[in-house]
PDB file of C-alpha atoms and ligand atoms in Angstrom:
ATOM      1  CA  MET A   1     -13.435  10.102  21.473  1.00 71.00           C
ATOM      2  CA  ARG A   2     -13.302   8.480  18.197  1.00 78.00           C
ATOM      3  CA  PRO A   3     -11.231   5.026  18.163  1.00 85.00           C
ATOM      4  CA  LYS A   4      -7.491   5.347  17.491  1.00 91.00           C
ATOM      5  CA  VAL A   5      -6.372   3.672  13.906  1.00 97.00           C
ATOM      6  CA  ARG A   6      -3.965   1.193  15.317  1.00 96.00           C
ATOM      7  CA  LYS A   7      -3.923  -1.672  12.978  1.00 98.00           C
ATOM      8  CA  VAL A   8      -2.733  -2.046   9.376  1.00 98.00           C
ATOM      9  CA  VAL A   9      -3.675  -4.680   6.605  1.00 98.00           C
ATOM     10  CA  ILE A  10      -1.252  -5.247   3.857  1.00 98.00           C
ATOM     11  CA  PRO A  11      -2.222  -7.465   1.205  1.00 97.00           C
ATOM     12  CA  ALA A  12       0.361  -9.237  -0.288  1.00 95.00           C
ATOM     13  CA  ALA A  13      -1.130 -12.551  -1.650  1.00 94.00           C
ATOM     14  CA  GLY A  14      -1.167 -11.822  -5.078  1.00 92.00           C
ATOM     15  CA  LEU A  15       0.453 -13.403  -8.089  1.00 91.00           C
ATOM     16  CA  GLY A  16       2.143 -10.651  -9.314  1.00 90.00           C
ATOM     17  CA  THR A  17       2.339 -11.857 -12.613  1.00 93.00           C
ATOM     18  CA  ARG A  18       3.290  -8.477 -14.163  1.00 94.00           C
ATOM     19  CA  PHE A  19       6.997  -9.490 -12.902  1.00 94.00           C
ATOM     20  CA  LEU A  20       7.546 -13.217 -13.977  1.00 94.00           C
ATOM     21  CA  PRO A  21       9.440 -14.345 -14.001  1.00 94.00           C
ATOM     22  CA  ALA A  22      10.963 -12.615 -10.690  1.00 91.00           C
ATOM     23  CA  THR A  23       8.096 -13.555  -8.547  1.00 91.00           C
ATOM     24  CA  LYS A  24       8.246 -17.258  -9.708  1.00 90.00           C
ATOM     25  CA  SER A  25       9.517 -17.900  -5.934  1.00 88.00           C
ATOM     26  CA  MET A  26       9.239 -14.445  -4.482  1.00 90.00           C
ATOM     27  CA  PRO A  27       6.189 -12.442  -3.435  1.00 92.00           C
ATOM     28  CA  LYS A  28       6.353  -9.180  -5.571  1.00 93.00           C
ATOM     29  CA  GLU A  29       6.436  -7.291  -2.379  1.00 95.00           C
ATOM     30  CA  MET A  30       9.936  -8.391  -1.440  1.00 95.00           C
ATOM     31  CA  LEU A  31      11.548  -7.290  -4.605  1.00 96.00           C
ATOM     32  CA  CYS A  32      13.761  -4.682  -3.656  1.00 97.00           C
ATOM     33  CA  VAL A  33      13.531  -0.920  -4.686  1.00 98.00           C
ATOM     34  CA  VAL A  34      17.546   0.751  -4.035  1.00 97.00           C
ATOM     35  CA  ASP A  35      18.050  -1.820  -1.192  1.00 95.00           C
ATOM     36  CA  LYS A  36      14.687  -2.460   0.778  1.00 96.00           C
ATOM     37  CA  PRO A  37      12.138  -5.006  -0.285  1.00 97.00           C
ATOM     38  CA  ILE A  38       8.672  -2.446  -1.187  1.00 97.00           C
ATOM     39  CA  ILE A  39       6.707  -3.989   1.908  1.00 97.00           C
ATOM     40  CA  GLN A  40       9.222  -2.186   4.308  1.00 97.00           C
ATOM     41  CA  TYR A  41       8.293   1.054   2.662  1.00 98.00           C
ATOM     42  CA  ALA A  42       5.071   0.342   3.467  1.00 98.00           C
ATOM     43  CA  VAL A  43       5.701  -1.024   7.139  1.00 97.00           C
ATOM     44  CA  GLU A  44       8.018   2.303   7.663  1.00 97.00           C
ATOM     45  CA  GLU A  45       5.105   4.594   6.447  1.00 98.00           C
ATOM     46  CA  ALA A  46       2.673   2.807   8.749  1.00 98.00           C
ATOM     47  CA  ARG A  47       5.020   3.177  11.930  1.00 97.00           C
ATOM     48  CA  ALA A  48       5.864   6.587  10.915  1.00 96.00           C
ATOM     49  CA  SER A  49       1.950   7.123  10.871  1.00 97.00           C
ATOM     50  CA  GLY A  50       1.400   5.870  14.007  1.00 96.00           C
ATOM     51  CA  ILE A  51       0.295   2.283  13.605  1.00 96.00           C
ATOM     52  CA  GLU A  52       1.004  -0.048  16.113  1.00 93.00           C
ATOM     53  CA  HIS A  53       0.177  -3.505  14.588  1.00 97.00           C
ATOM     54  CA  VAL A  54       1.086  -4.966  11.071  1.00 97.00           C
ATOM     55  CA  ILE A  55      -1.343  -7.407   9.655  1.00 98.00           C
ATOM     56  CA  ILE A  56       0.471  -9.147   6.537  1.00 97.00           C
ATOM     57  CA  VAL A  57      -1.989 -11.204   4.387  1.00 97.00           C
ATOM     58  CA  THR A  58       0.244 -13.579   2.849  1.00 94.00           C
ATOM     59  CA  GLY A  59      -0.134 -16.425  -0.153  1.00 89.00           C
ATOM     60  CA  ARG A  60       2.512 -18.570  -1.463  1.00 77.00           C
ATOM     61  CA  SER A  61       6.349 -18.304  -0.518  1.00 73.00           C
ATOM     62  CA  LYS A  62       5.397 -16.143   2.849  1.00 80.00           C
ATOM     63  CA  SER A  63       8.383 -17.107   4.412  1.00 87.00           C
ATOM     64  CA  SER A  64      10.540 -14.843   2.976  1.00 90.00           C
ATOM     65  CA  MET A  65       8.492 -11.816   4.559  1.00 91.00           C
ATOM     66  CA  GLU A  66       8.206 -13.642   7.949  1.00 91.00           C
ATOM     67  CA  ASP A  67      11.955 -13.768   7.987  1.00 91.00           C
ATOM     68  CA  HIS A  68      12.645 -10.318   6.883  1.00 93.00           C
ATOM     69  CA  PHE A  69      10.596  -8.975   9.773  1.00 91.00           C
ATOM     70  CA  ASP A  70      12.147 -11.310  12.359  1.00 90.00           C
ATOM     71  CA  VAL A  71      15.451 -11.532  14.024  1.00 91.00           C
ATOM     72  CA  SER A  72      18.209 -13.117  12.048  1.00 89.00           C
ATOM     73  CA  TYR A  73      20.395 -14.685  14.603  1.00 91.00           C
ATOM     74  CA  GLU A  74      22.802 -16.495  12.240  1.00 91.00           C
ATOM     75  CA  LEU A  75      23.212 -13.278  10.235  1.00 92.00           C
ATOM     76  CA  GLU A  76      23.621 -11.223  13.352  1.00 92.00           C
ATOM     77  CA  ALA A  77      26.202 -13.787  15.074  1.00 93.00           C
ATOM     78  CA  THR A  78      28.788 -13.762  11.640  1.00 94.00           C
ATOM     79  CA  LEU A  79      28.182  -9.936  11.421  1.00 92.00           C
ATOM     80  CA  ARG A  80      29.299  -9.730  14.946  1.00 93.00           C
ATOM     81  CA  GLU A  81      32.295 -11.983  14.553  1.00 94.00           C
ATOM     82  CA  ARG A  82      33.415  -9.860  11.611  1.00 94.00           C
ATOM     83  CA  GLY A  83      33.120  -6.670  13.423  1.00 94.00           C
ATOM     84  CA  LYS A  84      30.301  -5.072  11.541  1.00 93.00           C
ATOM     85  CA  LEU A  85      28.022  -3.715  14.398  1.00 93.00           C
ATOM     86  CA  ASP A  86      26.983  -0.914  11.859  1.00 92.00           C
ATOM     87  CA  LEU A  87      25.219  -3.926   9.762  1.00 93.00           C
ATOM     88  CA  VAL A  88      23.875  -5.741  12.864  1.00 92.00           C
ATOM     89  CA  ARG A  89      21.985  -2.273  13.908  1.00 92.00           C
ATOM     90  CA  GLU A  90      21.043  -2.040  10.356  1.00 89.00           C
ATOM     91  CA  ALA A  91      19.587  -5.684  10.197  1.00 89.00           C
ATOM     92  CA  ARG A  92      17.881  -5.375  13.670  1.00 91.00           C
ATOM     93  CA  LYS A  93      16.237  -2.088  12.701  1.00 89.00           C
ATOM     94  CA  VAL A  94      14.026  -3.982  10.723  1.00 91.00           C
ATOM     95  CA  SER A  95      12.747  -6.560  13.052  1.00 88.00           C
ATOM     96  CA  ASP A  96      12.294  -3.626  15.631  1.00 89.00           C
ATOM     97  CA  LEU A  97       9.994  -1.903  13.184  1.00 88.00           C
ATOM     98  CA  ALA A  98       6.747  -3.234  14.106  1.00 88.00           C
ATOM     99  CA  SER A  99       4.624  -6.143  15.722  1.00 91.00           C
ATOM    100  CA  VAL A 100       3.675  -8.203  12.623  1.00 94.00           C
ATOM    101  CA  SER A 101       0.867 -11.129  12.410  1.00 95.00           C
ATOM    102  CA  TYR A 102       0.482 -12.862   9.434  1.00 96.00           C
ATOM    103  CA  VAL A 103      -2.830 -14.492   7.946  1.00 96.00           C
ATOM    104  CA  ARG A 104      -3.104 -16.600   4.996  1.00 95.00           C
ATOM    105  CA  GLN A 105      -5.280 -15.941   2.032  1.00 95.00           C
ATOM    106  CA  LYS A 106      -5.584 -19.277   0.180  1.00 91.00           C
ATOM    107  CA  GLU A 107      -6.401 -18.419  -3.093  1.00 92.00           C
ATOM    108  CA  PRO A 108      -5.759 -15.257  -4.590  1.00 92.00           C
ATOM    109  CA  LEU A 109      -9.419 -14.609  -5.112  1.00 95.00           C
ATOM    110  CA  GLY A 110      -8.695 -10.457  -5.234  1.00 95.00           C
ATOM    111  CA  LEU A 111      -8.173  -7.931  -2.840  1.00 96.00           C
ATOM    112  CA  GLY A 112     -11.560  -7.582  -1.107  1.00 97.00           C
ATOM    113  CA  HIS A 113     -11.008 -11.336  -0.490  1.00 97.00           C
ATOM    114  CA  ALA A 114      -7.665 -10.836   0.988  1.00 97.00           C
ATOM    115  CA  VAL A 115      -8.910  -7.697   3.328  1.00 98.00           C
ATOM    116  CA  LEU A 116     -11.581 -10.288   4.385  1.00 97.00           C
ATOM    117  CA  ALA A 117      -8.986 -12.856   5.802  1.00 97.00           C
ATOM    118  CA  ALA A 118      -8.059 -10.141   8.092  1.00 98.00           C
ATOM    119  CA  ARG A 119     -11.351  -9.698   9.892  1.00 97.00           C
ATOM    120  CA  ASP A 120     -10.457 -11.557  13.019  1.00 97.00           C
ATOM    121  CA  LEU A 121      -7.161 -10.051  13.479  1.00 97.00           C
ATOM    122  CA  VAL A 122      -8.702  -6.324  12.868  1.00 97.00           C
ATOM    123  CA  GLY A 123     -11.399  -7.081  15.143  1.00 96.00           C
ATOM    124  CA  ASN A 124     -14.081  -4.487  15.747  1.00 96.00           C
ATOM    125  CA  GLU A 125     -12.273  -1.289  15.320  1.00 96.00           C
ATOM    126  CA  PRO A 126     -10.884   1.171  12.504  1.00 97.00           C
ATOM    127  CA  PHE A 127      -8.096  -0.271  10.361  1.00 98.00           C
ATOM    128  CA  ALA A 128      -5.825   0.864   7.409  1.00 98.00           C
ATOM    129  CA  VAL A 129      -5.018  -0.543   4.330  1.00 98.00           C
ATOM    130  CA  MET A 130      -1.730  -0.236   2.606  1.00 98.00           C
ATOM    131  CA  LEU A 131      -1.137  -1.802  -0.847  1.00 98.00           C
ATOM    132  CA  PRO A 132       3.069  -2.104  -0.933  1.00 97.00           C
ATOM    133  CA  ASP A 133       3.231  -1.674  -4.880  1.00 95.00           C
ATOM    134  CA  ASP A 134       1.895   1.954  -4.597  1.00 98.00           C
ATOM    135  CA  LEU A 135       4.914   3.439  -3.053  1.00 98.00           C
ATOM    136  CA  ILE A 136       4.430   7.217  -1.988  1.00 98.00           C
ATOM    137  CA  ASP A 137       7.316   9.419  -1.124  1.00 97.00           C
ATOM    138  CA  ALA A 138       6.178  12.164   1.146  1.00 96.00           C
ATOM    139  CA  ALA A 139       8.321  15.207   2.127  1.00 90.00           C
ATOM    140  CA  GLY A 140       6.763  15.641   5.360  1.00 92.00           C
ATOM    141  CA  VAL A 141       3.818  14.269   6.799  1.00 97.00           C
ATOM    142  CA  PRO A 142       3.375  10.195   5.572  1.00 98.00           C
ATOM    143  CA  ALA A 143       0.541   9.895   3.149  1.00 98.00           C
ATOM    144  CA  LEU A 144      -1.235   7.660   5.580  1.00 98.00           C
ATOM    145  CA  ARG A 145      -0.706   9.679   8.583  1.00 98.00           C
ATOM    146  CA  GLN A 146      -2.789  12.710   6.540  1.00 98.00           C
ATOM    147  CA  MET A 147      -5.833  10.136   5.773  1.00 98.00           C
ATOM    148  CA  ILE A 148      -5.575   8.976   9.587  1.00 98.00           C
ATOM    149  CA  ASP A 149      -5.889  12.992  10.469  1.00 96.00           C
ATOM    150  CA  VAL A 150      -8.976  13.279   8.022  1.00 97.00           C
ATOM    151  CA  PHE A 151     -10.602  10.229   9.534  1.00 97.00           C
ATOM    152  CA  GLU A 152     -10.141  11.287  13.258  1.00 95.00           C
ATOM    153  CA  SER A 153     -11.355  14.593  12.775  1.00 94.00           C
ATOM    154  CA  THR A 154     -14.794  13.252  10.697  1.00 94.00           C
ATOM    155  CA  GLY A 155     -15.187   9.743  11.856  1.00 94.00           C
ATOM    156  CA  ASP A 156     -15.504   8.801   8.076  1.00 96.00           C
ATOM    157  CA  PRO A 157     -13.706   5.910   5.929  1.00 97.00           C
ATOM    158  CA  VAL A 158     -11.544   7.860   3.646  1.00 98.00           C
ATOM    159  CA  ILE A 159      -9.633   6.188   0.767  1.00 98.00           C
ATOM    160  CA  ALA A 160      -6.812   7.818  -1.331  1.00 98.00           C
ATOM    161  CA  LEU A 161      -7.256   9.714  -4.596  1.00 98.00           C
ATOM    162  CA  LEU A 162      -4.767  10.550  -7.214  1.00 97.00           C
ATOM    163  CA  LYS A 163      -5.370  12.944 -10.259  1.00 97.00           C
ATOM    164  CA  VAL A 164      -4.316  10.676 -13.540  1.00 96.00           C
ATOM    165  CA  ALA A 165      -4.289  11.223 -17.191  1.00 96.00           C
ATOM    166  CA  MET A 166      -7.396  10.004 -18.912  1.00 95.00           C
ATOM    167  CA  GLU A 167      -5.228   7.930 -21.002  1.00 95.00           C
ATOM    168  CA  GLU A 168      -4.713   5.487 -17.782  1.00 94.00           C
ATOM    169  CA  ILE A 169      -7.953   5.989 -16.155  1.00 96.00           C
ATOM    170  CA  SER A 170      -9.059   2.219 -17.212  1.00 96.00           C
ATOM    171  CA  ALA A 171      -6.588   0.994 -14.942  1.00 93.00           C
ATOM    172  CA  TYR A 172      -7.888   2.429 -11.798  1.00 94.00           C
ATOM    173  CA  GLY A 173     -11.183   2.290  -9.832  1.00 93.00           C
ATOM    174  CA  VAL A 174     -12.371   6.014 -10.317  1.00 95.00           C
ATOM    175  CA  ILE A 175     -14.449   7.960  -8.349  1.00 96.00           C
ATOM    176  CA  ARG A 176     -17.184  10.794  -8.399  1.00 96.00           C
ATOM    177  CA  GLY A 177     -17.728  12.867  -5.805  1.00 96.00           C
ATOM    178  CA  ASP A 178     -18.271  16.688  -4.417  1.00 95.00           C
ATOM    179  CA  ARG A 179     -15.298  18.623  -3.578  1.00 94.00           C
ATOM    180  CA  ASP A 180     -15.348  19.383   0.362  1.00 91.00           C
ATOM    181  CA  ALA A 181     -15.979  23.166   0.645  1.00 89.00           C
ATOM    182  CA  LYS A 182     -13.442  23.688   3.739  1.00 90.00           C
ATOM    183  CA  ASP A 183     -10.524  20.914   2.586  1.00 92.00           C
ATOM    184  CA  ALA A 184      -9.917  21.303  -1.244  1.00 91.00           C
ATOM    185  CA  ARG A 185      -8.086  18.090  -0.849  1.00 96.00           C
ATOM    186  CA  VAL A 186     -11.272  16.189   0.590  1.00 97.00           C
ATOM    187  CA  HIS A 187     -14.104  14.670  -1.337  1.00 97.00           C
ATOM    188  CA  VAL A 188     -17.714  13.714  -0.033  1.00 97.00           C
ATOM    189  CA  LEU A 189     -17.898  10.208  -2.393  1.00 97.00           C
ATOM    190  CA  LYS A 190     -21.169   9.491  -4.452  1.00 96.00           C
ATOM    191  CA  GLU A 191     -19.962   6.716  -6.757  1.00 94.00           C
ATOM    192  CA  LEU A 192     -16.959   4.416  -7.366  1.00 94.00           C
ATOM    193  CA  VAL A 193     -16.532   2.513 -10.457  1.00 92.00           C
ATOM    194  CA  GLU A 194     -13.939  -0.116 -11.099  1.00 88.00           C
ATOM    195  CA  LYS A 195     -11.536   0.265 -14.150  1.00 90.00           C
ATOM    196  CA  PRO A 196     -14.137   2.019 -16.404  1.00 93.00           C
ATOM    197  CA  LYS A 197     -13.507   2.704 -20.189  1.00 95.00           C
ATOM    198  CA  ARG A 198     -12.113   6.342 -20.642  1.00 95.00           C
ATOM    199  CA  GLU A 199     -15.335   7.401 -21.780  1.00 94.00           C
ATOM    200  CA  ASP A 200     -17.535   6.395 -18.869  1.00 93.00           C
ATOM    201  CA  ALA A 201     -15.088   8.024 -16.210  1.00 95.00           C
ATOM    202  CA  PRO A 202     -17.226   9.991 -13.823  1.00 95.00           C
ATOM    203  CA  SER A 203     -13.667  11.859 -13.088  1.00 96.00           C
ATOM    204  CA  ASP A 204      -9.967  12.047 -13.515  1.00 96.00           C
ATOM    205  CA  LEU A 205      -9.653  10.969  -9.517  1.00 97.00           C
ATOM    206  CA  ALA A 206      -8.121   7.448  -9.418  1.00 97.00           C
ATOM    207  CA  ILE A 207      -8.347   5.655  -6.122  1.00 97.00           C
ATOM    208  CA  ILE A 208      -4.707   4.495  -4.676  1.00 97.00           C
ATOM    209  CA  GLY A 209      -3.738   1.800  -2.331  1.00 97.00           C
ATOM    210  CA  ARG A 210      -4.127   3.640   0.731  1.00 98.00           C
ATOM    211  CA  TYR A 211      -7.790   3.380   2.853  1.00 98.00           C
ATOM    212  CA  ILE A 212      -8.841   4.044   6.478  1.00 98.00           C
ATOM    213  CA  LEU A 213     -11.800   2.106   6.800  1.00 98.00           C
ATOM    214  CA  THR A 214     -14.387   0.893   9.360  1.00 96.00           C
ATOM    215  CA  PRO A 215     -15.149  -2.658  10.481  1.00 96.00           C
ATOM    216  CA  ASP A 216     -18.734  -2.448   8.804  1.00 94.00           C
ATOM    217  CA  ILE A 217     -16.922  -3.028   5.568  1.00 96.00           C
ATOM    218  CA  PHE A 218     -16.278  -6.661   6.284  1.00 96.00           C
ATOM    219  CA  GLU A 219     -19.847  -6.996   5.913  1.00 95.00           C
ATOM    220  CA  ASP A 220     -19.976  -5.722   2.427  1.00 94.00           C
ATOM    221  CA  LEU A 221     -17.144  -7.931   1.468  1.00 95.00           C
ATOM    222  CA  VAL A 222     -18.923 -11.227   2.569  1.00 95.00           C
ATOM    223  CA  ALA A 223     -21.782 -10.068   0.800  1.00 94.00           C
ATOM    224  CA  THR A 224     -20.116  -8.586  -2.359  1.00 92.00           C
ATOM    225  CA  THR A 225     -20.673 -10.903  -5.146  1.00 91.00           C
ATOM    226  CA  ARG A 226     -17.517 -11.890  -7.450  1.00 92.00           C
ATOM    227  CA  ASP A 227     -16.778 -10.197 -10.623  1.00 89.00           C
ATOM    228  CA  LYS A 228     -15.873 -11.538 -14.159  1.00 88.00           C
ATOM    229  CA  SER A 229     -12.863 -13.094 -13.282  1.00 88.00           C
ATOM    230  CA  GLY A 230     -13.817 -14.705  -9.905  1.00 92.00           C
ATOM    231  CA  GLU A 231     -12.688 -12.146  -7.776  1.00 94.00           C
ATOM    232  CA  ILE A 232     -14.035 -10.090  -4.781  1.00 95.00           C
ATOM    233  CA  GLN A 233     -12.969  -6.520  -5.400  1.00 93.00           C
ATOM    234  CA  LEU A 234     -12.478  -4.319  -2.681  1.00 95.00           C
ATOM    235  CA  THR A 235     -13.574  -1.609  -4.822  1.00 92.00           C
ATOM    236  CA  ASN A 236     -16.880  -3.142  -5.263  1.00 91.00           C
ATOM    237  CA  GLY A 237     -17.151  -3.644  -1.387  1.00 93.00           C
ATOM    238  CA  LEU A 238     -16.867   0.109  -1.019  1.00 95.00           C
ATOM    239  CA  ARG A 239     -19.655   0.879  -3.588  1.00 93.00           C
ATOM    240  CA  ALA A 240     -22.157  -0.739  -1.038  1.00 91.00           C
ATOM    241  CA  LEU A 241     -20.449   1.131   1.834  1.00 92.00           C
ATOM    242  CA  VAL A 242     -20.742   4.324  -0.113  1.00 93.00           C
ATOM    243  CA  SER A 243     -24.798   3.745  -0.544  1.00 90.00           C
ATOM    244  CA  ARG A 244     -24.845   3.713   3.031  1.00 91.00           C
ATOM    245  CA  ARG A 245     -22.626   6.069   4.988  1.00 93.00           C
ATOM    246  CA  ARG A 246     -20.737   8.718   4.324  1.00 95.00           C
ATOM    247  CA  LEU A 247     -17.226   7.867   2.805  1.00 97.00           C
ATOM    248  CA  LEU A 248     -14.416  10.612   1.742  1.00 97.00           C
ATOM    249  CA  GLY A 249     -12.095  10.489  -0.736  1.00 98.00           C
ATOM    250  CA  TYR A 250      -8.323  12.496  -0.077  1.00 98.00           C
ATOM    251  CA  GLU A 251      -6.109  13.635  -2.558  1.00 98.00           C
ATOM    252  CA  PHE A 252      -2.873  13.276  -0.736  1.00 97.00           C
ATOM    253  CA  GLU A 253       0.104  15.219  -0.835  1.00 97.00           C
ATOM    254  CA  GLY A 254       3.381  13.179  -2.038  1.00 97.00           C
ATOM    255  CA  THR A 255       4.751  11.020  -4.980  1.00 97.00           C
ATOM    256  CA  ARG A 256       3.156   7.825  -6.017  1.00 98.00           C
ATOM    257  CA  TYR A 257       5.065   4.943  -7.981  1.00 98.00           C
ATOM    258  CA  ASP A 258       3.287   2.115  -9.241  1.00 97.00           C
ATOM    259  CA  ALA A 259       6.095  -0.241  -8.364  1.00 96.00           C
ATOM    260  CA  GLY A 260       3.806  -3.310  -9.063  1.00 95.00           C
ATOM    261  CA  GLN A 261       4.694  -2.557 -12.721  1.00 94.00           C
ATOM    262  CA  LYS A 262       8.224  -2.454 -14.319  1.00 96.00           C
ATOM    263  CA  LEU A 263       8.126   1.335 -15.371  1.00 96.00           C
ATOM    264  CA  GLY A 264       6.896   2.242 -12.304  1.00 97.00           C
ATOM    265  CA  PHE A 265       9.222   0.258 -10.276  1.00 97.00           C
ATOM    266  CA  LEU A 266      12.514   1.824 -12.526  1.00 98.00           C
ATOM    267  CA  LYS A 267      11.229   5.326 -11.660  1.00 98.00           C
ATOM    268  CA  ALA A 268      10.717   4.604  -8.132  1.00 98.00           C
ATOM    269  CA  THR A 269      14.109   3.111  -8.253  1.00 98.00           C
ATOM    270  CA  VAL A 270      15.916   5.842 -10.045  1.00 98.00           C
ATOM    271  CA  ASP A 271      14.214   8.473  -7.963  1.00 98.00           C
ATOM    272  CA  LEU A 272      14.865   7.339  -4.564  1.00 98.00           C
ATOM    273  CA  ALA A 273      18.337   6.383  -5.262  1.00 98.00           C
ATOM    274  CA  LEU A 274      19.202  10.226  -6.728  1.00 98.00           C
ATOM    275  CA  LYS A 275      17.648  11.219  -3.367  1.00 97.00           C
ATOM    276  CA  ARG A 276      20.507   9.338  -1.308  1.00 97.00           C
ATOM    277  CA  ASP A 277      23.841  11.048  -0.147  1.00 97.00           C
ATOM    278  CA  ASP A 278      25.647   7.682  -0.594  1.00 96.00           C
ATOM    279  CA  LEU A 279      24.146   7.100  -4.289  1.00 97.00           C
ATOM    280  CA  GLY A 280      22.587   9.962  -5.693  1.00 97.00           C
ATOM    281  CA  PRO A 281      25.826  11.811  -6.864  1.00 98.00           C
ATOM    282  CA  ALA A 282      27.360   8.492  -8.661  1.00 98.00           C
ATOM    283  CA  LEU A 283      24.056   8.263 -10.433  1.00 97.00           C
ATOM    284  CA  ARG A 284      23.248  11.327 -11.484  1.00 96.00           C
ATOM    285  CA  ALA A 285      26.642  11.479 -13.046  1.00 97.00           C
ATOM    286  CA  HIS A 286      25.997   8.043 -14.795  1.00 97.00           C
ATOM    287  CA  ILE A 287      22.680   9.333 -16.131  1.00 96.00           C
ATOM    288  CA  GLN A 288      24.319  12.711 -17.387  1.00 94.00           C
ATOM    289  CA  SER A 289      27.406  10.119 -19.177  1.00 95.00           C
ATOM    290  CA  LEU A 290      24.370   8.787 -21.202  1.00 95.00           C
ATOM    291  CA  GLY A 291      23.949  12.137 -23.018  1.00 90.00           C
ATOM    292  CA  LEU A 292      20.000  11.198 -23.307  1.00 87.00           C
ATOM    293  CA  ARG A 293      18.174  14.077 -24.748  1.00 79.00           C
TER     294      ARG A 293
HETATM  295  P1  UTP B   1      -2.672  -6.242  -7.686  1.00 61.58           P
HETATM  296  O1  UTP B   1      -3.969  -6.107  -8.549  1.00 61.58           O
HETATM  297  O2  UTP B   1      -1.012  -5.394  -8.012  1.00 61.58           O
HETATM  298  O3  UTP B   1      -2.236  -7.675  -8.297  1.00 61.58           O
HETATM  299  O4  UTP B   1      -2.684  -6.568  -6.383  1.00 61.58           O
HETATM  300  P2  UTP B   1      -1.176  -8.574  -8.342  1.00 61.58           P
HETATM  301  O5  UTP B   1      -1.568 -10.421  -8.554  1.00 61.58           O
HETATM  302  O6  UTP B   1      -0.333  -8.694  -7.062  1.00 61.58           O
HETATM  303  O7  UTP B   1       0.008  -8.427  -9.444  1.00 61.58           O
HETATM  304  P3  UTP B   1      -0.038  -8.759 -10.967  1.00 61.58           P
HETATM  305  O8  UTP B   1      -1.698  -7.966 -11.332  1.00 61.58           O
HETATM  306  O9  UTP B   1      -0.921 -10.384 -11.403  1.00 61.58           O
HETATM  307  O10 UTP B   1       1.191  -8.395 -11.878  1.00 61.58           O
HETATM  308  C1  UTP B   1      -2.953  -5.696  -5.514  1.00 61.58           C
HETATM  309  C2  UTP B   1      -2.246  -5.743  -3.876  1.00 61.58           C
HETATM  310  O11 UTP B   1      -3.349  -6.546  -3.400  1.00 61.58           O
HETATM  311  C3  UTP B   1      -2.388  -8.108  -3.073  1.00 61.58           C
HETATM  312  C4  UTP B   1      -1.364  -8.219  -3.931  1.00 61.58           C
HETATM  313  O12 UTP B   1      -0.443  -8.976  -3.536  1.00 61.58           O
HETATM  314  C5  UTP B   1      -1.027  -6.545  -4.236  1.00 61.58           C
HETATM  315  O13 UTP B   1      -0.663  -5.634  -2.554  1.00 61.58           O
HETATM  316  N1  UTP B   1      -3.737  -8.897  -3.610  1.00 61.58           N
HETATM  317  C6  UTP B   1      -4.453  -9.037  -4.761  1.00 61.58           C
HETATM  318  C7  UTP B   1      -3.899 -10.067  -2.565  1.00 61.58           C
HETATM  319  O14 UTP B   1      -3.421  -9.873  -1.724  1.00 61.58           O
HETATM  320  N2  UTP B   1      -4.579 -10.965  -3.104  1.00 61.58           N
HETATM  321  C8  UTP B   1      -5.474 -11.414  -4.001  1.00 61.58           C
HETATM  322  O15 UTP B   1      -6.100 -12.222  -4.332  1.00 61.58           O
HETATM  323  C9  UTP B   1      -4.937 -10.352  -4.886  1.00 61.58           C
END
């Protein structure tokens, strides 16, 4: 039987420069979409996908993340005194969500470097990686679960793919691959290119921040040389992997928001608020009152 995917690594040690000054003293992953930090959406998706253990890779100002997923006794005591038991339950839900460990990435030397920092906590078993700024709203089965299902039926590492407009392609890692004959969402990958020029892009399928990996990736990351900006890129580690073993891409079902940049963050905020019973009708009325065309 194939080993289960029990652990997820969530890198949250980037500088978040696109959100300065908000990220001067707080991690980007703690920015709130509606009323939840974006990292909580990732942890909830992981739990709903059957993940048991969350490993967060932290950098500066990690304490806000630790506090968020911990029990807040003072807050709960004050709320209890005030008779706000529903809010006590709400706060508790977050700390009961998952078993979370933290590991420090001493310097922000890239996504591949951040994943490598979690090596000892992952150990010798398959694991998931989720980038919290890729917020995915899936109507049914969570995106990560869709990918775990592919891993469990094939035993091959799986990376998330999304069709993007060619004008935007050079912001992404891009794949070349063959579509699987049995499942049109699955691609057998042949090549990965990090941020290609539009004319050099091998397809319009971009790599998105969800991965199911096997522990052999760590050796590839150790051997990966730094790029022009001195960073170790996960995509470059995956390029070594693809030359050696079968690597799959999966076009997940769901809407993805790039909450790591301002426009994507705003779109996520508006869309998710519109879907809520407590906010949707009033927000819709407000947007209509703007008389936009
Ligand atoms: P980004 O590429 O969005 O970089 O990282 P960033 O530094 O967070 O943001 P900008 O580009 O300066 O605005 C994608 C994910 O990888 C993590 C980030 O925290 C984010 O979740 N990351 C990135 C690390 O954990 N360590 C790094 O060295 C780089």
